[in-house]
CSV table of C-alpha atoms in Angstrom, one decimal:
chain,number,residue,atom,x,y,z
A,158,MET,CA,111.9,43.9,8.2
A,159,ARG,CA,112.6,47.7,8.4
A,160,ILE,CA,109.7,49.3,6.5
A,161,LEU,CA,109.3,53.0,5.5
A,162,VAL,CA,105.5,53.9,5.5
A,163,THR,CA,104.8,57.2,3.8
A,164,GLY,CA,101.6,58.8,4.7
A,165,GLY,CA,101.5,56.6,7.9
A,166,ALA,CA,99.6,59.2,9.9
A,167,GLY,CA,96.7,58.9,7.5
A,168,TYR,CA,93.7,56.5,7.4
A,169,ILE,CA,95.2,53.6,5.5
A,170,GLY,CA,98.8,54.3,6.4
A,171,SER,CA,98.1,54.3,10.2
A,172,HIS,CA,96.3,50.9,9.9
A,173,ALA,CA,99.2,49.5,8.0
A,174,THR,CA,101.6,50.8,10.5
A,175,LYS,CA,99.7,49.1,13.3
A,176,ARG,CA,99.5,45.9,11.5
A,177,LEU,CA,103.2,45.8,10.7
A,178,LEU,CA,104.2,46.6,14.3
A,179,GLU,CA,101.9,43.8,15.4
A,180,GLN,CA,103.9,41.4,13.2
A,181,GLY,CA,107.2,42.4,14.6
A,182,HIS,CA,108.5,44.9,12.0
A,183,ASP,CA,110.3,48.1,12.6
A,184,VAL,CA,108.4,50.9,11.1
A,185,LEU,CA,109.7,54.4,10.0
A,186,VAL,CA,106.6,56.6,9.2
A,187,VAL,CA,107.2,59.7,7.1
A,188,ASP,CA,104.2,62.1,6.9
A,189,SER,CA,103.9,65.8,6.1
A,190,LEU,CA,100.8,66.0,8.5
A,191,PHE,CA,99.0,68.1,5.8
A,192,ARG,CA,96.2,65.7,6.1
A,193,GLY,CA,97.6,63.1,8.5
A,194,HIS,CA,97.2,63.2,12.2
A,195,MET,CA,99.8,63.3,14.8
A,196,GLN,CA,97.4,61.8,17.2
A,197,ALA,CA,97.4,58.6,15.1
A,198,ILE,CA,101.2,58.4,15.5
A,199,GLN,CA,101.0,59.0,19.3
A,200,ALA,CA,98.3,56.3,19.7
A,201,LEU,CA,100.6,53.9,17.8
A,202,GLN,CA,103.6,54.7,19.7
A,203,SER,CA,101.7,54.1,23.0
A,204,LEU,CA,100.9,50.6,22.1
A,205,PRO,CA,102.6,48.4,24.7
A,206,GLY,CA,105.5,46.2,23.7
A,207,ILE,CA,105.4,47.4,20.1
A,208,GLY,CA,105.1,51.1,20.0
A,209,GLU,CA,108.8,51.6,20.6
A,210,HIS,CA,109.4,50.0,17.2
A,211,LEU,CA,107.8,53.0,15.4
A,212,ALA,CA,109.9,56.1,14.5
A,213,PHE,CA,108.2,59.1,13.1
A,214,HIS,CA,109.7,62.0,11.0
A,215,GLU,CA,107.6,64.9,9.7
A,216,THR,CA,108.6,65.8,6.1
A,217,ASP,CA,107.5,65.7,2.6
A,218,VAL,CA,108.4,62.7,0.6
A,219,SER,CA,109.6,64.9,-2.2
A,220,ASN,CA,112.5,66.0,0.0
A,221,LYS,CA,115.0,63.7,-1.7
A,222,SER,CA,118.0,64.5,0.5
A,223,VAL,CA,116.2,64.0,3.7
A,224,MET,CA,114.5,60.9,2.5
A,225,ALA,CA,117.7,59.3,1.4
A,226,ALA,CA,119.4,60.1,4.8
A,227,LEU,CA,116.3,58.6,6.7
A,228,MET,CA,116.3,55.4,4.6
A,229,THR,CA,120.0,55.0,5.2
A,230,ALA,CA,120.0,55.8,8.8
A,231,TYR,CA,117.1,53.4,9.6
A,232,GLY,CA,118.3,50.7,7.3
A,233,VAL,CA,115.0,50.6,5.4
A,234,ASP,CA,114.6,47.6,3.1
A,235,THR,CA,110.9,48.1,1.9
A,236,ILE,CA,108.8,51.1,1.0
A,237,MET,CA,105.0,51.2,1.4
A,238,HIS,CA,103.9,54.4,-0.3
A,239,PHE,CA,100.5,55.6,0.8
A,240,ALA,CA,101.2,59.5,0.9
A,241,ALA,CA,99.0,61.1,-1.7
A,242,LEU,CA,96.0,63.5,-2.2
A,243,ALA,CA,92.9,61.6,-2.8
A,244,TYR,CA,89.9,63.9,-3.5
A,245,VAL,CA,88.7,63.4,-7.0
A,246,GLY,CA,86.8,66.8,-7.2
A,247,GLU,CA,89.7,68.6,-5.8
A,248,SER,CA,91.9,67.0,-8.5
A,249,VAL,CA,89.7,68.3,-11.1
A,250,ASP,CA,89.9,71.9,-9.7
A,251,ASP,CA,93.6,71.8,-9.0
A,252,PRO,CA,95.3,69.2,-11.2
A,253,ILE,CA,98.7,70.6,-11.0
A,254,ARG,CA,98.8,70.1,-7.3
A,255,TYR,CA,97.8,66.5,-7.7
A,256,TYR,CA,100.4,65.7,-10.3
A,257,ARG,CA,103.1,67.5,-8.2
A,258,ASN,CA,102.1,65.7,-5.0
A,259,ASN,CA,100.9,62.2,-6.3
A,260,THR,CA,103.2,61.8,-9.3
A,261,ALA,CA,106.3,64.1,-9.2
A,262,ALA,CA,107.0,63.5,-5.6
A,263,VAL,CA,107.5,59.7,-6.5
A,264,LEU,CA,110.4,60.7,-8.7
A,265,SER,CA,112.2,62.2,-5.8
A,266,LEU,CA,111.3,59.2,-3.5
A,267,LEU,CA,112.7,56.7,-6.0
A,268,GLU,CA,115.8,58.6,-6.5
A,269,ALA,CA,116.3,58.6,-2.7
A,270,ALA,CA,115.5,54.9,-2.6
A,271,ALA,CA,118.2,54.2,-5.3
A,272,ALA,CA,120.7,56.3,-3.5
A,273,SER,CA,120.0,54.2,-0.3
A,274,ASN,CA,119.8,50.9,-2.2
A,275,VAL,CA,116.2,50.3,-1.3
A,276,GLN,CA,114.9,48.0,-4.0
A,277,ARG,CA,111.4,47.0,-2.7
A,278,PHE,CA,108.4,49.3,-3.3
A,279,ILE,CA,104.7,48.7,-2.7
A,280,PHE,CA,102.4,51.4,-4.2
A,281,SER,CA,99.1,52.5,-3.1
A,282,SER,CA,97.2,52.8,-6.5
A,283,THR,CA,93.5,52.9,-7.2
A,284,CYS,CA,90.7,51.5,-9.2
A,285,ALA,CA,90.3,55.2,-10.5
A,286,THR,CA,93.0,54.3,-13.1
A,287,TYR,CA,90.3,52.2,-14.9
A,288,GLY,CA,88.1,55.3,-15.3
A,289,GLU,CA,84.5,54.3,-16.5
A,290,PRO,CA,85.0,50.8,-17.9
A,291,ASP,CA,82.2,49.2,-20.1
A,292,ALA,CA,79.8,46.8,-18.6
A,293,GLN,CA,81.6,44.0,-20.4
A,294,TYR,CA,84.6,44.6,-18.0
A,295,ILE,CA,82.6,44.2,-14.8
A,296,PRO,CA,83.8,42.7,-12.6
A,297,ILE,CA,87.1,44.6,-13.1
A,298,LYS,CA,90.2,42.5,-13.8
A,299,GLU,CA,93.8,43.7,-13.8
A,300,THR,CA,93.7,43.6,-17.6
A,301,THR,CA,90.8,45.8,-18.0
A,302,PRO,CA,92.0,48.9,-20.0
A,303,GLN,CA,93.1,51.9,-17.8
A,304,ALA,CA,91.5,55.1,-18.9
A,305,PRO,CA,91.2,57.4,-16.0
A,306,ILE,CA,88.6,60.3,-16.2
A,307,ASN,CA,90.1,62.6,-13.6
A,308,PRO,CA,93.6,63.9,-12.7
A,309,TYR,CA,93.6,61.8,-9.4
A,310,GLY,CA,93.2,58.6,-11.4
A,311,ALA,CA,95.8,59.8,-14.0
A,312,SER,CA,98.3,60.8,-11.4
A,313,LYS,CA,98.2,57.3,-10.0
A,314,LEU,CA,98.4,55.6,-13.3
A,315,PHE,CA,101.6,57.8,-14.2
A,316,VAL,CA,103.3,56.4,-11.1
A,317,GLU,CA,102.4,52.7,-12.2
A,318,ARG,CA,104.2,53.6,-15.5
A,319,ILE,CA,107.1,55.3,-13.8
A,320,LEU,CA,107.7,52.3,-11.6
A,321,ALA,CA,107.7,49.9,-14.5
A,322,ASP,CA,110.2,52.0,-16.4
A,323,HIS,CA,112.4,52.4,-13.4
A,324,ALA,CA,112.4,48.7,-12.7
A,325,GLU,CA,113.4,47.9,-16.3
A,326,ALA,CA,116.3,50.5,-16.1
A,327,GLN,CA,117.4,49.1,-12.7
A,328,GLN,CA,117.3,45.5,-14.2
A,329,ARG,CA,119.5,46.5,-17.1
A,330,ALA,CA,121.9,48.1,-14.5
A,331,GLY,CA,122.1,44.8,-12.6
A,332,LYS,CA,120.0,46.1,-9.6
A,333,PRO,CA,116.7,44.2,-9.8
A,334,PHE,CA,113.9,46.4,-8.4
A,335,ALA,CA,110.8,44.8,-7.1
A,336,HIS,CA,107.5,46.5,-7.0
A,337,ALA,CA,103.8,46.0,-6.7
A,338,CYS,CA,100.9,48.2,-7.6
A,339,LEU,CA,97.7,47.6,-5.5
A,340,ARG,CA,94.5,49.0,-7.1
A,341,TYR,CA,92.1,49.6,-4.3
A,342,PHE,CA,88.4,49.8,-4.6
A,343,ASN,CA,86.3,51.5,-1.8
A,344,VAL,CA,88.1,51.1,1.5
A,345,ALA,CA,85.9,51.1,4.5
A,346,GLY,CA,85.8,50.2,8.2
A,347,ASP,CA,88.2,50.9,11.1
A,348,ASP,CA,90.5,49.2,13.4
A,349,PRO,CA,88.5,46.7,15.5
A,350,ASP,CA,90.7,47.6,18.5
A,351,GLY,CA,89.8,51.3,18.1
A,352,VAL,CA,93.4,52.5,18.3
A,353,VAL,CA,93.4,54.2,14.9
A,354,GLY,CA,90.5,55.1,12.5
A,355,GLU,CA,89.2,57.1,9.6
A,356,SER,CA,89.3,61.0,10.0
A,357,HIS,CA,89.0,63.2,6.9
A,358,GLN,CA,88.3,66.9,6.5
A,359,PRO,CA,86.2,67.2,4.5
A,360,GLU,CA,84.8,63.7,4.6
A,361,THR,CA,83.9,62.2,1.2
A,362,HIS,CA,83.5,58.5,1.8
A,363,LEU,CA,79.9,57.2,1.8
A,364,ILE,CA,80.0,55.2,5.1
A,365,PRO,CA,81.4,57.8,7.3
A,366,ILE,CA,79.1,60.4,5.8
A,367,VAL,CA,76.1,58.2,6.6
A,368,LEU,CA,77.4,57.6,10.1
A,369,GLU,CA,77.6,61.3,10.6
A,370,ALA,CA,74.0,61.6,9.8
A,371,ALA,CA,73.4,58.9,12.3
A,372,LEU,CA,75.3,60.9,14.9
A,373,GLY,CA,73.4,64.0,14.1
A,374,ILE,CA,76.4,65.8,12.7
A,375,ARG,CA,74.9,66.0,9.3
A,376,GLU,CA,71.2,67.0,8.7
A,377,HIS,CA,70.7,64.4,6.0
A,378,VAL,CA,72.3,62.0,3.5
A,379,THR,CA,72.0,62.7,-0.2
A,380,ILE,CA,71.7,59.9,-2.8
A,381,PHE,CA,73.2,61.2,-6.0
A,382,GLY,CA,71.2,59.5,-8.7
A,383,THR,CA,68.4,57.0,-8.4
A,384,ASP,CA,67.8,56.1,-12.0
A,385,TYR,CA,70.9,53.9,-12.7
A,386,ASP,CA,70.5,50.6,-14.4
A,387,THR,CA,70.9,48.7,-11.1
A,388,PRO,CA,68.4,46.7,-9.0
A,389,ASP,CA,67.5,49.8,-6.9
A,390,GLY,CA,68.5,52.6,-9.2
A,391,THR,CA,71.6,53.6,-7.2
A,392,CYS,CA,75.3,53.1,-7.8
A,393,ILE,CA,77.0,49.9,-6.8
A,394,ARG,CA,80.5,49.7,-5.3
A,395,ASP,CA,83.0,47.3,-3.9
A,396,TYR,CA,83.7,47.9,-0.1
A,397,VAL,CA,86.9,46.3,1.2
A,398,HIS,CA,87.8,46.6,4.9
A,399,VAL,CA,90.8,48.5,5.6
A,400,VAL,CA,92.4,45.7,7.7
A,401,ASP,CA,91.9,43.3,4.8
A,402,LEU,CA,93.6,45.9,2.6
A,403,VAL,CA,96.5,46.1,4.9
A,404,ASP,CA,96.8,42.4,5.0
A,405,ALA,CA,97.0,42.3,1.2
A,406,HIS,CA,99.9,44.7,1.3
A,407,ILE,CA,101.6,42.5,3.8
A,408,ALA,CA,101.0,39.3,1.7
A,409,VAL,CA,102.4,41.1,-1.3
A,410,MET,CA,105.5,42.4,0.6
A,411,ASN,CA,106.3,38.8,1.9
A,412,ALA,CA,105.9,37.5,-1.6
A,413,LEU,CA,108.1,40.1,-3.5
A,414,GLN,CA,111.2,38.7,-4.9
A,415,ALA,CA,114.0,40.7,-6.6
A,416,GLY,CA,112.9,42.0,-10.0
A,417,ASP,CA,109.2,41.1,-9.4
A,418,ARG,CA,106.4,43.4,-10.8
A,419,ARG,CA,103.1,42.6,-9.3
A,420,ILE,CA,99.7,44.2,-10.1
A,421,TYR,CA,96.6,43.4,-8.1
A,422,ASN,CA,93.0,44.6,-7.6
A,423,ILE,CA,92.1,44.7,-3.9
A,424,GLY,CA,88.4,44.3,-3.4
A,425,VAL,CA,85.8,41.9,-2.0
A,426,GLY,CA,84.4,41.1,-5.5
A,427,GLN,CA,80.8,41.9,-4.6
A,428,GLY,CA,79.0,45.2,-4.9
A,429,TYR,CA,76.7,47.1,-2.6
A,430,SER,CA,74.4,49.9,-3.7
A,431,VAL,CA,74.1,53.3,-2.0
A,432,ARG,CA,70.7,52.3,-0.7
A,433,GLU,CA,72.0,49.1,0.7
A,434,ILE,CA,74.8,51.0,2.5
A,435,ILE,CA,72.3,53.4,4.0
A,436,GLU,CA,69.9,50.6,5.2
A,437,ALA,CA,73.0,48.7,6.6
A,438,CYS,CA,74.0,51.8,8.5
A,439,LYS,CA,70.4,52.2,9.9
A,440,ARG,CA,70.4,48.5,11.0
A,441,VAL,CA,73.9,48.7,12.7
A,442,THR,CA,73.2,52.0,14.5
A,443,GLY,CA,69.5,51.5,15.2
A,444,ILE,CA,69.1,55.1,14.3
A,445,GLU,CA,66.7,56.7,11.7
A,446,PHE,CA,68.0,59.7,9.8
A,447,ALA,CA,66.8,61.8,6.8
A,448,VAL,CA,67.7,60.6,3.3
A,449,LYS,CA,67.2,62.8,0.3
A,450,GLU,CA,67.5,62.0,-3.4
A,451,GLY,CA,69.5,64.2,-5.7
A,452,SER,CA,70.5,64.2,-9.4
A,453,ARG,CA,73.4,62.2,-10.7
A,454,ARG,CA,77.1,63.4,-10.4
A,455,ALA,CA,79.1,63.5,-13.5
A,456,GLY,CA,81.5,60.5,-13.8
A,457,ASP,CA,79.7,58.1,-11.5
A,458,PRO,CA,79.5,54.7,-13.3
A,459,PRO,CA,76.5,52.5,-12.4
A,460,LYS,CA,78.7,49.6,-11.2
A,461,LEU,CA,82.3,49.2,-10.2
A,462,PHE,CA,83.5,46.1,-8.4
A,463,ALA,CA,86.6,44.0,-8.5
A,464,ASP,CA,87.6,40.6,-9.6
A,465,PRO,CA,90.1,39.7,-6.9
A,466,SER,CA,90.8,36.2,-8.1
A,467,LYS,CA,94.4,37.1,-9.3
A,468,ILE,CA,95.7,37.9,-5.7
A,469,GLN,CA,93.6,34.9,-4.2
A,470,SER,CA,95.1,32.4,-6.5
A,471,GLU,CA,98.7,33.8,-6.5
A,472,LEU,CA,99.1,34.7,-2.8
A,473,GLY,CA,96.1,33.1,-1.1
A,474,TRP,CA,94.8,36.5,0.0
A,475,ALA,CA,91.0,37.0,0.4
A,476,ALA,CA,88.9,39.4,2.3
A,477,LYS,CA,87.8,38.2,5.7
A,478,TYR,CA,85.3,40.9,6.2
A,479,THR,CA,82.7,40.0,3.7
A,480,ASN,CA,79.6,40.8,5.8
A,481,LEU,CA,78.5,44.4,5.2
A,482,ASP,CA,77.1,45.0,8.7
A,483,GLU,CA,80.4,43.8,10.2
A,484,ILE,CA,82.4,46.3,8.2
A,485,ILE,CA,80.0,49.1,9.2
A,486,GLN,CA,80.0,48.1,12.8
A,487,THR,CA,83.8,48.6,13.1
A,488,ALA,CA,83.3,52.1,11.6
A,489,TRP,CA,80.3,52.8,13.9
A,490,ASP,CA,82.5,51.9,16.9
A,491,TRP,CA,85.2,54.3,15.9
A,492,HIS,CA,82.8,57.2,14.9
A,493,GLN,CA,80.9,56.9,18.2
A,494,ALA,CA,84.2,57.2,20.1
A,495,HIS,CA,85.5,59.9,17.8
A,496,PRO,CA,82.4,61.8,16.3
A,497,ARG,CA,84.8,64.5,14.9
A,498,GLY,CA,87.6,62.2,14.0
A,499,TRP,CA,91.0,63.0,15.4
A,500,GLU,CA,89.9,66.6,15.9
């Protein structure tokens, strides 16, 4: 296939690009490089035997005319859309920016796709669309009510609705549009080969933050809230390895038929607490570091983890990285080699 990967210079997008190249696909990456990294593209293009199947174009996906021209020129048949802003706190401070980048840009991308007759679209959604579900909804199924509590989650939910409406309109016009929305839980880990990896500025994900403390880049790790109704008093989350996440995208891509609409939660189906993550990082690294306790942050539910049974039963996908130490080991390998990320 010829696949357009938007945001392919970022964390998840670069891992997806590597996997697609390994499976023999031709990949066109489009990234504005606002938070993506040209070093990731260069690393992928240097892969022997497959790197030449990667083309890169620096632009914003909201540039409709450029995107339509690129899709036509490269003969794109499938879009994997990862390009997005993804900091919850930032979305609260600057919601218009998030709605413009995460939501409005998709309108231009879909218009470009329609103009180029690209009728397959896989969307990077998020468990943040569920907001703070009641305990009765844990583990979270795809049917759990969606009620985001921040602009980031809302910006993704709006796209899910846009895709559904667009698909219905295309169906009526005799142009069946296939799409899937994959609602991620906490993505973790790095490429076991060390070709690409996680690099955020600022870093907000728990595992790399803890590993930065192990490396001495941070003075300490802070636990935000120790009085939750959980076994050790700290929040519990579902951590899915980035390689497993990418494999879920590919499984969905291979299954999509004309007119399909598929919605899947992507997670392991098991939660780990903040304390468990910290202790696992200490085991893997063999390094002790300072840990401080702080007050709760607003909007942190006690437990969030997925029920991934739908994608397992329909597509046969299941996470292969189910051992927490193994997930952290891949992250530790990357962060030791790149203590400051791509910088």
